[in-house]
XYZ file of C-alpha atoms in Angstrom:
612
model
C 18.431 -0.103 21.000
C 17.639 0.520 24.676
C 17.661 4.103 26.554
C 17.199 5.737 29.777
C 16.152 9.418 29.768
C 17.393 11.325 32.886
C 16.506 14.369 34.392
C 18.956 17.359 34.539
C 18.860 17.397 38.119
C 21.632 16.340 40.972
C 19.785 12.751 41.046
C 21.043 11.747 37.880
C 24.907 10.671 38.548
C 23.920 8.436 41.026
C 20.851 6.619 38.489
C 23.824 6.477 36.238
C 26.144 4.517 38.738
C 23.355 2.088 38.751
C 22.819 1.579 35.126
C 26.320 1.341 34.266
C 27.032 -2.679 34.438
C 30.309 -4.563 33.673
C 30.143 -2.902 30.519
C 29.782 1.159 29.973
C 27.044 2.327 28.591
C 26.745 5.102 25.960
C 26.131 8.516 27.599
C 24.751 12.283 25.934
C 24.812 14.797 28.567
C 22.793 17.770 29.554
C 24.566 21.305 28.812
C 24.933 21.445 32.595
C 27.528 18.130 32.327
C 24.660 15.651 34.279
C 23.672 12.765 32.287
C 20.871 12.834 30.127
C 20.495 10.140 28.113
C 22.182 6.651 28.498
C 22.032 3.109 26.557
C 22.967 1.298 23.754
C 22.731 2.427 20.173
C 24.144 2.189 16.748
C 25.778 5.408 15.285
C 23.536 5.173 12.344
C 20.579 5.110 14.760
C 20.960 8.358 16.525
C 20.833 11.836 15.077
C 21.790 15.000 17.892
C 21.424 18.497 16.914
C 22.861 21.244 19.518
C 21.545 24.750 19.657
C 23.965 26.541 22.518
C 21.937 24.695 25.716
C 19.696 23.055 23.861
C 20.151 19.386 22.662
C 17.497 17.259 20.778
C 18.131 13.684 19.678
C 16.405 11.809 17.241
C 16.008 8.103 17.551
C 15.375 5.539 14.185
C 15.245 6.217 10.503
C 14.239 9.613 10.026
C 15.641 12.595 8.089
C 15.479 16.383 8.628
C 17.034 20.075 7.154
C 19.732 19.944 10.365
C 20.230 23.610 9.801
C 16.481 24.472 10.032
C 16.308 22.299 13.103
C 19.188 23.604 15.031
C 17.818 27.368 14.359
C 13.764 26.020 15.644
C 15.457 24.190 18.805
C 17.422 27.675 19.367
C 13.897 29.576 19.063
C 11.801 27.517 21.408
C 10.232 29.481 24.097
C 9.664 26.721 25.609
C 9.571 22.585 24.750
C 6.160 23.215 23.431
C 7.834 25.137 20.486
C 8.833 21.613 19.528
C 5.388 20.454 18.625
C 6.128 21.559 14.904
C 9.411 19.555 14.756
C 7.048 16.664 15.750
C 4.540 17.041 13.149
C 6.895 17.244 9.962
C 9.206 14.662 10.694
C 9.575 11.407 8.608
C 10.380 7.483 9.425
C 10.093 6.248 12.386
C 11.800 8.164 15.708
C 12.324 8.801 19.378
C 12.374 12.680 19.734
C 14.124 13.313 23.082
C 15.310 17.234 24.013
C 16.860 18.838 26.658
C 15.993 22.619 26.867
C 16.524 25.085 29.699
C 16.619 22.367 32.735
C 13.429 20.316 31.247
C 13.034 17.108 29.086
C 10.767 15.994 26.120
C 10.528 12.492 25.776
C 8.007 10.960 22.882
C 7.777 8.121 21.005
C 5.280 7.732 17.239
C 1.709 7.735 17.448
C 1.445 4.387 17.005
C 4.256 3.477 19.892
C 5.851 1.300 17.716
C 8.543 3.978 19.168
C 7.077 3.806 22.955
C 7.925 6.228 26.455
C 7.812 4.174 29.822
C 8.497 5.820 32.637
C 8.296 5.510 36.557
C 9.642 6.605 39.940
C 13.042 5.497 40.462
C 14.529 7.377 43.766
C 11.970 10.192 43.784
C 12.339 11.412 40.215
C 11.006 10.239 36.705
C 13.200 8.714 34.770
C 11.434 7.772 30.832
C 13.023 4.818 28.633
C 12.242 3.502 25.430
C 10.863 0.266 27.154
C 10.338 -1.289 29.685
C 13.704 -3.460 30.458
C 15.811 -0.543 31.229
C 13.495 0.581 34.203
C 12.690 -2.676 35.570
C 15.383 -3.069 37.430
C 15.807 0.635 38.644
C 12.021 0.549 39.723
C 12.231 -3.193 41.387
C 9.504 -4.273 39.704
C 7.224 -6.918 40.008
C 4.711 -8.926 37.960
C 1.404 -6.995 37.657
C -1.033 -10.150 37.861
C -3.551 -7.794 36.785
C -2.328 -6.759 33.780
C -1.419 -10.233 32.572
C -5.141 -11.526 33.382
C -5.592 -8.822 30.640
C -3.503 -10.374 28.091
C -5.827 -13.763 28.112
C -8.984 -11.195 26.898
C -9.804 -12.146 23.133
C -9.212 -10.159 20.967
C -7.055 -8.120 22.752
C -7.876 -5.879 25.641
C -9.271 -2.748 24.951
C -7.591 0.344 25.409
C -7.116 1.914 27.589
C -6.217 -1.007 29.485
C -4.016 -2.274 26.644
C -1.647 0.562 27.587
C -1.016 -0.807 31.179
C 2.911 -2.465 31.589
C 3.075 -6.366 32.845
C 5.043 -4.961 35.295
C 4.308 -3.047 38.409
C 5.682 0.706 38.971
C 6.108 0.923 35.359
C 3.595 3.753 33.254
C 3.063 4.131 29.195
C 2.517 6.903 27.945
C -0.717 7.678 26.291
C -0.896 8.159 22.489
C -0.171 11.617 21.215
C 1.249 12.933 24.013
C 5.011 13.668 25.214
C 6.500 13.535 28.758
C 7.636 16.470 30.051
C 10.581 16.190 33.074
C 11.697 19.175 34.883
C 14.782 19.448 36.730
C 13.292 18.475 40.312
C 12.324 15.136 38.732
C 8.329 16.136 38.388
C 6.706 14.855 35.513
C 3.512 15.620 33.265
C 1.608 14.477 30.267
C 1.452 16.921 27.554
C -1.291 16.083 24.640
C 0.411 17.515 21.481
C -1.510 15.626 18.567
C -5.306 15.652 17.416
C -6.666 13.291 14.618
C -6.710 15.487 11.401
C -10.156 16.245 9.997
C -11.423 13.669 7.692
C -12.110 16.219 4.323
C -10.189 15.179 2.003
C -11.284 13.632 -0.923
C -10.025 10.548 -2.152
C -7.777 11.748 -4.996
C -6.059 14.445 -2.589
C -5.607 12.081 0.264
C -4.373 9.164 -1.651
C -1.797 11.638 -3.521
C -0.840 12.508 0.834
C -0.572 9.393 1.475
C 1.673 8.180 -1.475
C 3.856 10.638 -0.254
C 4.101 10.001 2.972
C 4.857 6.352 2.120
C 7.376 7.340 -0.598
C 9.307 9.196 2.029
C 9.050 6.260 5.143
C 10.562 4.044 2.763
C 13.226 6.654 1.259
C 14.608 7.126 5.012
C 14.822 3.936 5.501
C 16.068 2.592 1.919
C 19.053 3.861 -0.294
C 21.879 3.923 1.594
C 21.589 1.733 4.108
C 22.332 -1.615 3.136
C 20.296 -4.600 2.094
C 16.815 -4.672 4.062
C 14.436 -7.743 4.372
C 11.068 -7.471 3.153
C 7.784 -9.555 3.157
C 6.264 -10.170 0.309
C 2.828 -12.395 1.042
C 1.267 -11.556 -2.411
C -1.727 -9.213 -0.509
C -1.454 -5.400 -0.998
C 0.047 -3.722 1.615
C 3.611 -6.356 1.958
C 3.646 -5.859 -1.990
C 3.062 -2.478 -2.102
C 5.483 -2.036 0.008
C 8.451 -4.135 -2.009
C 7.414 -2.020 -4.859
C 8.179 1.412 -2.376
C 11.134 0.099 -1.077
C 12.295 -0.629 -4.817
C 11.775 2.468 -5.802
C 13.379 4.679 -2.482
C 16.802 2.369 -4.091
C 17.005 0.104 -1.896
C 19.053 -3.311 -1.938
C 15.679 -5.528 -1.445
C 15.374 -9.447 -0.504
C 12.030 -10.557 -0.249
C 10.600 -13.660 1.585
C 7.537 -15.535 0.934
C 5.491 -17.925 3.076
C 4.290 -20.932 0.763
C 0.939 -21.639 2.324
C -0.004 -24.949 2.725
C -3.943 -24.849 1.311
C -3.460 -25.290 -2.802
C -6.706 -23.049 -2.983
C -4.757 -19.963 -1.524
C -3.565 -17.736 -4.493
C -0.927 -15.838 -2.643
C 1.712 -17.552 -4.329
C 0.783 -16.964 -7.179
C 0.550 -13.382 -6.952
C 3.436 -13.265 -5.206
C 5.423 -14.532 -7.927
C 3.486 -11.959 -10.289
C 4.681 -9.666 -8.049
C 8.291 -10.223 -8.140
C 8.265 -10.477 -11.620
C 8.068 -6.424 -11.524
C 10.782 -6.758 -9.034
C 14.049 -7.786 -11.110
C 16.800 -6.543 -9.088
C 15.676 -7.667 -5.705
C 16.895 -11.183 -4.663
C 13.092 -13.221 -3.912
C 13.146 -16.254 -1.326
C 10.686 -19.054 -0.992
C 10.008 -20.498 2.806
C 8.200 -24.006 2.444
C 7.843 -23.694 6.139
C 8.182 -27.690 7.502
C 7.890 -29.086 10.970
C 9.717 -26.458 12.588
C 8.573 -23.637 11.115
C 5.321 -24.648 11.709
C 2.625 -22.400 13.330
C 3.407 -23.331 17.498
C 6.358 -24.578 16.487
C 8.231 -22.981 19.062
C 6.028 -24.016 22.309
C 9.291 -25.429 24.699
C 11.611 -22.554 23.592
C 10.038 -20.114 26.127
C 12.971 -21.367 29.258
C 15.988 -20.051 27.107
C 14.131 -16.453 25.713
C 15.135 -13.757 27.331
C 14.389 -11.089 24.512
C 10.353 -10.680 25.680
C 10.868 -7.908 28.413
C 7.585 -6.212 27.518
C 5.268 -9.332 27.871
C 3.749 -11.995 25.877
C 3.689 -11.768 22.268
C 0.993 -11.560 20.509
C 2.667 -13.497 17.084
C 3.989 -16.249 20.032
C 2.533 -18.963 17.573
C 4.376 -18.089 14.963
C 7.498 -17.259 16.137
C 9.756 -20.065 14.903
C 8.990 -18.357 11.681
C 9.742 -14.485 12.297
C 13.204 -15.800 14.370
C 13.927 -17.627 10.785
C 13.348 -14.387 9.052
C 15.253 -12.482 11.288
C 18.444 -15.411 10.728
C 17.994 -15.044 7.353
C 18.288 -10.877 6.914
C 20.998 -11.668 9.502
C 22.759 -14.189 6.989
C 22.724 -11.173 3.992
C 24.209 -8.792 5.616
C 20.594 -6.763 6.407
C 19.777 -4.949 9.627
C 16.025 -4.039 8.722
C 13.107 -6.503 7.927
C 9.696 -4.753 6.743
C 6.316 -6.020 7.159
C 2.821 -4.890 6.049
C 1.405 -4.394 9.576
C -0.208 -1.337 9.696
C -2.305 -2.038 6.464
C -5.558 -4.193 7.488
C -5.648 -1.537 10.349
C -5.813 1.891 8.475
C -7.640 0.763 5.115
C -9.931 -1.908 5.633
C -13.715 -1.031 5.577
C -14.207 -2.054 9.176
C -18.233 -1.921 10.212
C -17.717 1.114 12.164
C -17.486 2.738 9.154
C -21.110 2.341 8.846
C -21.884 3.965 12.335
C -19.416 7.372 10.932
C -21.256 7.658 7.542
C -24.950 7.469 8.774
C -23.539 10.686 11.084
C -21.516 12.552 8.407
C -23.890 11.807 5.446
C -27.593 10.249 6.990
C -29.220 9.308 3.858
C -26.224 7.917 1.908
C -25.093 6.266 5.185
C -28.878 4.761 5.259
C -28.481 3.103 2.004
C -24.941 1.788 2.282
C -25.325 0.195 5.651
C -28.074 -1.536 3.829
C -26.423 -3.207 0.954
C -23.727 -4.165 4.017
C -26.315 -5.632 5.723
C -27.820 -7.829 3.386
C -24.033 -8.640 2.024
C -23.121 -9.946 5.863
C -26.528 -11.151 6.242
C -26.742 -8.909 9.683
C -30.289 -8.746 11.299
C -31.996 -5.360 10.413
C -32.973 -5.027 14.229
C -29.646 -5.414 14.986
C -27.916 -3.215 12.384
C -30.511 -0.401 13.288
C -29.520 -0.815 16.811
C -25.745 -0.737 16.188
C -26.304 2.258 14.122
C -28.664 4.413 16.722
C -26.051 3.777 19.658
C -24.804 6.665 21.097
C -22.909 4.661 24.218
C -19.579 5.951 25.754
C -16.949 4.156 25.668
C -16.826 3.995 28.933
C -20.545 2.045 28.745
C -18.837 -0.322 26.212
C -16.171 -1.430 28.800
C -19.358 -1.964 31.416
C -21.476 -3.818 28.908
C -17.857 -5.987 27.953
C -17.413 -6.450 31.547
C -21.038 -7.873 31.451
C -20.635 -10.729 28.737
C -16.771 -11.538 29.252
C -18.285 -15.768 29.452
C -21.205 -15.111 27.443
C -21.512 -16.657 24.147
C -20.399 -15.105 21.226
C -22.985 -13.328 19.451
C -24.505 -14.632 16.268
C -22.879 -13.467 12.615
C -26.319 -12.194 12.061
C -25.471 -9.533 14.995
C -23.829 -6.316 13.241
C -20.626 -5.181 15.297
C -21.145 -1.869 14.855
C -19.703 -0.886 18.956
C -16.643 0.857 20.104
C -15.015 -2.915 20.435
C -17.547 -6.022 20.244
C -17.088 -9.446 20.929
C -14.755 -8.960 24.257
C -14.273 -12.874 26.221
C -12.373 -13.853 28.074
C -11.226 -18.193 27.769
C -13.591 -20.750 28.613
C -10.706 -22.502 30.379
C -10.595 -19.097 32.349
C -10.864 -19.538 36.149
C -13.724 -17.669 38.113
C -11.221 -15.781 39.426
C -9.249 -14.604 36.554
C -12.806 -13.858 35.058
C -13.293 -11.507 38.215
C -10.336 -9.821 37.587
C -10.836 -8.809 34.154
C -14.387 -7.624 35.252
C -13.441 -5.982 37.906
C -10.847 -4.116 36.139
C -13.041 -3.103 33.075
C -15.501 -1.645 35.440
C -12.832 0.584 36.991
C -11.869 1.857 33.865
C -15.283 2.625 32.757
C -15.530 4.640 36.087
C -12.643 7.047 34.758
C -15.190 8.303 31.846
C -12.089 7.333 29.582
C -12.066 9.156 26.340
C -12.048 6.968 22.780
C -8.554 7.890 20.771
C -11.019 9.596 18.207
C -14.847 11.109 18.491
C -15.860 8.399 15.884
C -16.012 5.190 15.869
C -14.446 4.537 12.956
C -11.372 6.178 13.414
C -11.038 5.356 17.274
C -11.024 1.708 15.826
C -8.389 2.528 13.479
C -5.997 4.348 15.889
C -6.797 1.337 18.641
C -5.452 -1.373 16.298
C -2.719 1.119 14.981
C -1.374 0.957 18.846
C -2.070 -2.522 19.324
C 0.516 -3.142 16.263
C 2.826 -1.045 17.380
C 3.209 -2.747 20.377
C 3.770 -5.890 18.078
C 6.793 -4.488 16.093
C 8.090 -3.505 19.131
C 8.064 -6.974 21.188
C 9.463 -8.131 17.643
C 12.047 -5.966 17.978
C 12.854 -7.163 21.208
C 12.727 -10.872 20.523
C 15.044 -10.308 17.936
C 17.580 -7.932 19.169
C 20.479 -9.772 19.804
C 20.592 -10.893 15.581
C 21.128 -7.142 14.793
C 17.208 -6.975 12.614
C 15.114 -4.573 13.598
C 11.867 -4.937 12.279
C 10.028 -2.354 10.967
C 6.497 -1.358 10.054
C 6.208 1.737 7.177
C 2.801 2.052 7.397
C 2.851 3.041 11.373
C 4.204 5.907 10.902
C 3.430 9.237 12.361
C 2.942 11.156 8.706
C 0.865 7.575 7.476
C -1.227 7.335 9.622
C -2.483 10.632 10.038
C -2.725 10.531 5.686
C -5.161 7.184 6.189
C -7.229 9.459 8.694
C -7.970 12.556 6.505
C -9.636 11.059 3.888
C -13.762 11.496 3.376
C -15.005 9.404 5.557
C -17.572 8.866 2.197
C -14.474 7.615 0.112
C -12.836 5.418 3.120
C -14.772 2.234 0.989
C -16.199 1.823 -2.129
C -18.107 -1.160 -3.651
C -16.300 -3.685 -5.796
C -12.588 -1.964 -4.066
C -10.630 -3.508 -1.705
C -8.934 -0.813 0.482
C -9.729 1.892 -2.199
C -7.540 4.707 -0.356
C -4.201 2.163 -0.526
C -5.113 1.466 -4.149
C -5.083 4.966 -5.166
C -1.817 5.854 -3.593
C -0.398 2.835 -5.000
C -1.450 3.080 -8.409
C 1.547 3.825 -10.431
C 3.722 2.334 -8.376
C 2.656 -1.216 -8.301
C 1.942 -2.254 -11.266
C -1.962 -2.441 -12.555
C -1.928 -6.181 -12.514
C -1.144 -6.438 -8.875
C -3.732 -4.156 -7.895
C -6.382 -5.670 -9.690
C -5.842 -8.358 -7.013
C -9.454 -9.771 -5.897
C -8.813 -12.620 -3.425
C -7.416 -12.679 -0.307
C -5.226 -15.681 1.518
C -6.543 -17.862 3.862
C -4.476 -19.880 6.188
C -6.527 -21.984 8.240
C -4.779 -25.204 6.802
C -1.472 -23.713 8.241
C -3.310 -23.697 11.534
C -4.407 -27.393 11.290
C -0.801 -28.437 10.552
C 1.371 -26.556 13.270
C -1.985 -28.074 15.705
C -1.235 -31.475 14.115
C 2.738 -31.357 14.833
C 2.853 -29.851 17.952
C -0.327 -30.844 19.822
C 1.231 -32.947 22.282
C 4.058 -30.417 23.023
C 1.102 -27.381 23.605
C -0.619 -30.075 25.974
C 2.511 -31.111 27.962
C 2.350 -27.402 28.876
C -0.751 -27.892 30.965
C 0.909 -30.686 32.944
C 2.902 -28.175 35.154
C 0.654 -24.649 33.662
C 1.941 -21.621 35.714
C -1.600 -20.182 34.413
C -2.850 -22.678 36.468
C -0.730 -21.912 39.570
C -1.449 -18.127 39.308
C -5.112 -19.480 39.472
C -6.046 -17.835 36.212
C -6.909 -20.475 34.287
C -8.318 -24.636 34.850
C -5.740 -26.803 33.451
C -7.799 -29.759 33.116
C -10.380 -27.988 30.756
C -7.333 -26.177 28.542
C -6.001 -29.863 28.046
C -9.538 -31.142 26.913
C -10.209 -27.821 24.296
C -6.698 -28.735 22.769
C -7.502 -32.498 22.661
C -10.290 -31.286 20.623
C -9.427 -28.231 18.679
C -9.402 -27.279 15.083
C -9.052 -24.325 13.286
C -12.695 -23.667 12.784
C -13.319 -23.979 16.648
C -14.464 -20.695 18.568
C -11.703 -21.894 20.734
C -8.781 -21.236 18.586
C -8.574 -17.752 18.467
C -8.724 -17.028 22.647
C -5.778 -20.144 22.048
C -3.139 -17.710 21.422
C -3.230 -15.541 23.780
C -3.208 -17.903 26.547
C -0.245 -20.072 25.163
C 1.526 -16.845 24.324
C 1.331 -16.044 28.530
C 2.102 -19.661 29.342
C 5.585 -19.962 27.636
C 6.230 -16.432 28.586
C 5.901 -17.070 32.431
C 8.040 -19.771 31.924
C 10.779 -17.232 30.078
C 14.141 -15.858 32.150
C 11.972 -12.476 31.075
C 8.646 -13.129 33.158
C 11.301 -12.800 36.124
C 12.076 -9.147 37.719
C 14.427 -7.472 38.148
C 16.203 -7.495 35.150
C 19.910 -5.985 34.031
C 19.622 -2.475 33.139
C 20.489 -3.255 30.012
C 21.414 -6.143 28.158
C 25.320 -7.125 28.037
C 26.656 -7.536 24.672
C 26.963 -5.463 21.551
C 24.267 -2.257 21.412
C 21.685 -2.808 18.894
């Protein structure tokens, strides 16, 4: 499913002319007869509701009262008024409206439903990625912004937001581009974090809800749907939703490689309580092997957004997707969402000692001594009062230094920032120098506290996952699809006490509550967690020499981002337990994407085929 949003202005037509390839595109129009929006869709994936000159179309699994909606969209003063419509809806959904000469365009909080916009002729036109506009905006490859994508973990926002490609804006979370006939555009903030007061009975019973009705929009009715189930909470927990919303489940499990990790075990447990779904096994061998897919970048074409962050195991998700594919089913869910919103992350600590000082005094304590963090260091962490514009200085500061000791308590806005040892003085300039420029703009965190800034940062940075999965994967007819990113979900995970967001002895006590009574006791009672280092070691051992014939001609190299020669000795020598592995990823996952028909601009409009 691909879009262009136009404006209702004279400019339009001729956009349209341009868009429209051998094969027409689908076209909505504005009252006034000017296209307004134009792609390719599935029936089943657009709602429109039409209030005299109003139109408003909904995009993904969602559901509404049409009759209520048509008489708010005939009420608006103004596209403002539509802020409500916004905050009730279910699922998963591009909200795009056309009232009175001006356009709304916004995606979910977590842009796992994304707006990109840009310039194209004088006026804005907004998409629902980035493909459509390339072309219309003759874009080119930001070398910036891909000098970003080898930072490990993952680059901080706000520079995560910024497009591989050159002429080419995101739009910022929570807010909704507004269009006005002329072709002038602004950013319009229309969410706010909700308090975090309620207490953990009340927001678990929210948030059981909210999950209850994701999975209902997206369940009964619609077919059979794929389904992870790992054994760990939040895949389960979802099975066990999705079972209960109806739906006509077939579940998947890894088999990991290490004896010593349980999750097939509770897996099985698992789908015991889970009769009428239909449960596959995936050994995973040699080709489904972590990197088991390094030479398949040259025939990809389905990465328009940039590299992927799951490029190491994507021999695995593209057998997923041909197995859904193979039943008959057009979704595939997966637990992302879950480490990100209910984990106890450290910040936590940093919130508590400023909601609740003497209780926050004694927990950080018992953390401390459980991580074995200095008490210098955890005091530190937990008198900081830097912006986060200071963090991005300070990160801009240590991008080649060590890592700091386990003993040092990451209690920051985002800690541990590097950049690759095989990094090139250059590219290591780059990603200083454009750290520091952010930190100039006084950027403001996603969220006053740490905590939930955190939370809301990795929320994005997985919806920007499930939607270069959707992407990848487009042309099998799966979309994948991520319950616990949406809009009504998240904002559930963020009003609970900040007091009750951990407990001792609980694993992710605000998911356990709202599960309980829908997944089974025995599942919850879960206590270990999977560990899949040996899984690394194998896909290293079988495809070693196909990751280092990769340097031999590395267009990292010819960028000048990174030194070929020392990438080729760290893989000689890696293992899983290396610091080396983890900044790994992210480099391969640029290599083989520069080498991909996608890493070249411009691009067709759209892609030719059938609309998905």
């Amino acid at each position: 499913m691909d879009f262009l949003v136009l404006p209702d202005g004279p400019e339009a037509e001729p956009i349209l002319q341009r868009v429209q390839g051998r094969e027409k595109r689908q076209v909505i129009s504005h009252h006034s007869g000017r296209p307004w929006v134009v792609g390719s869709w599935r029936k089943e994936d657009l709602a429109l509701v039409t209030a005299g000159r109003r139109k408003l179309a909904l995009f993904g699994p969602t559901r509404f009262d049409a009759k209520a909606l048509e008489r708010t969209l005939d009420r608006a003063s103004s596209l403002r008024s539509l802020d409500s419509v916004a905050r009730a809806l279910p699922g998963s959904a591009h909200m795009i409206a056309s009232v009175d000469g001006r356009t709304r365009s916004q995606g979910t909080l977590s842009t796992a439903r994304q707006i990109f916009f840009a310039d194209i002729d004088g006026v804005t036109v907004a998409a629902s990625g980035v493909r459509p506009l390339s072309m219309l905006a003759e874009s080119r490859l930001d070398e910036d912004a891909l000098v970003l994508r080898l930072l490990e973990p993952v680059p901080p926002w706000p520079l995560s937001r910024r497009p591989v490609w050159t002429g080419i804006s995101q739009l910022e979370m929570g807010h909704w581009l507004d269009v006005d006939a002329g072709g002038r555009h602004r950013r319009v903030r229309w969410w706010e974090a909700p308090p975090p007061d309620r207490p953990l009975r009340d927001a678990a019973g929210g948030l059981r809800e909210a999950l209850l009705e994701a999975l209902a929009v997206r369940a009964k009715g619609h077919g059979p749907i794929g389904a992870d189930l790992s054994g760990g909470m939040d895949s389960t927990g979802l099975c066990f939703l999705a079972s209960a919303a109806g739906a006509d489940l077939i579940t998947y499990h890894r088999k990991p490689k290490d004896r010593s990790n349980d999750d097939t075990v509770w897996a099985q447990r698992a789908a015991k309580h889970l009769p009428l779904a239909r449960h596959r096994i995936v050994e995973a061998p040699g080709t489904l092997a972590w990197w088991g897919d390094v030479e398949g970048g040259s025939t990809r074409r389905g990465d328009a957004e940039g590299p992927g962050t799951w490029y190491h195991i994507r021999s695995y998700m593209e057998h997923l997707a041909q197995a859904d594919a193979s039943e008959g089913a057009r979704r595939h869910l997966i637990g992302l969402g879950g480490d990100e919103l209910f984990i106890s992350l450290p910040t936590y600590l940093w919130s508590l000692v400023r909601a609740h000082p003497l209780r926050g005094l004694r927990v950080a304590n018992q953390r401390r001594a459980a991580n074995r963090w200095g008490l210098l260091s955890t005091a530190r962490g937990l008198l900081d009062r830097s912006s986060l514009g200071e963090s991005l200085i300070r990160a801009a500061d240590e991008l080649t230094a060590p890592l700091e000791a386990a003993s040092q308590a990451p209690l920051g806005w985002g800690d541990g920032l590097r950049m690759p040892p095989w990094a090139t003085k250059e590219a290591v300039g780059a990603a200083s120098r454009l750290l520091r420029a952010e930190a100039a703009k006084d950027p403001h965190p996603l969220c006053s506290d740490r905590v939930r800034h955190q939370m809301l940062e990795f929320a994005v940075h997985s919806g920007g996952t499930i939607r270069q999965l959707r992407l990848a994967f487009a042309d099998l007819g799966v979309e994948w699809d991520a319950p616990y990113l949406d809009d009504r979900v998240i904002e559930a995970a963020l009003s609970v006490r900040i007091e009750d967001r951990a407990a001792r002895g609980r694993y992710k006590p605000l998911l356990r509550a709202a599960m309980t009574g829908v997944v089974p006791d025995e599942i919850l009672e879960r206590r270990t967690k999977g560990e899949y280092s040996a899984d690394e070691d194998e896909g290293l051992r079988r495809n070693r020499r196909s990751l280092l014939g990769l340097c031999d001609d590395s267009r990292l190299a010819q960028l000048g981002m990174v030194n070929a020669d020392r990438l080729r000795a760290a893989l000689i020598s890696l293992g899983s337990d290396s610091p080396q592995m983890p900044p790994l990823a992210n480099t391969m996952a640029c290599e083989s994407w520069l080498r991909s028909p996608s890493s070249v601009a411009p691009m067709a409009a759209f892609p030719q085929g059938d609309p998905r």
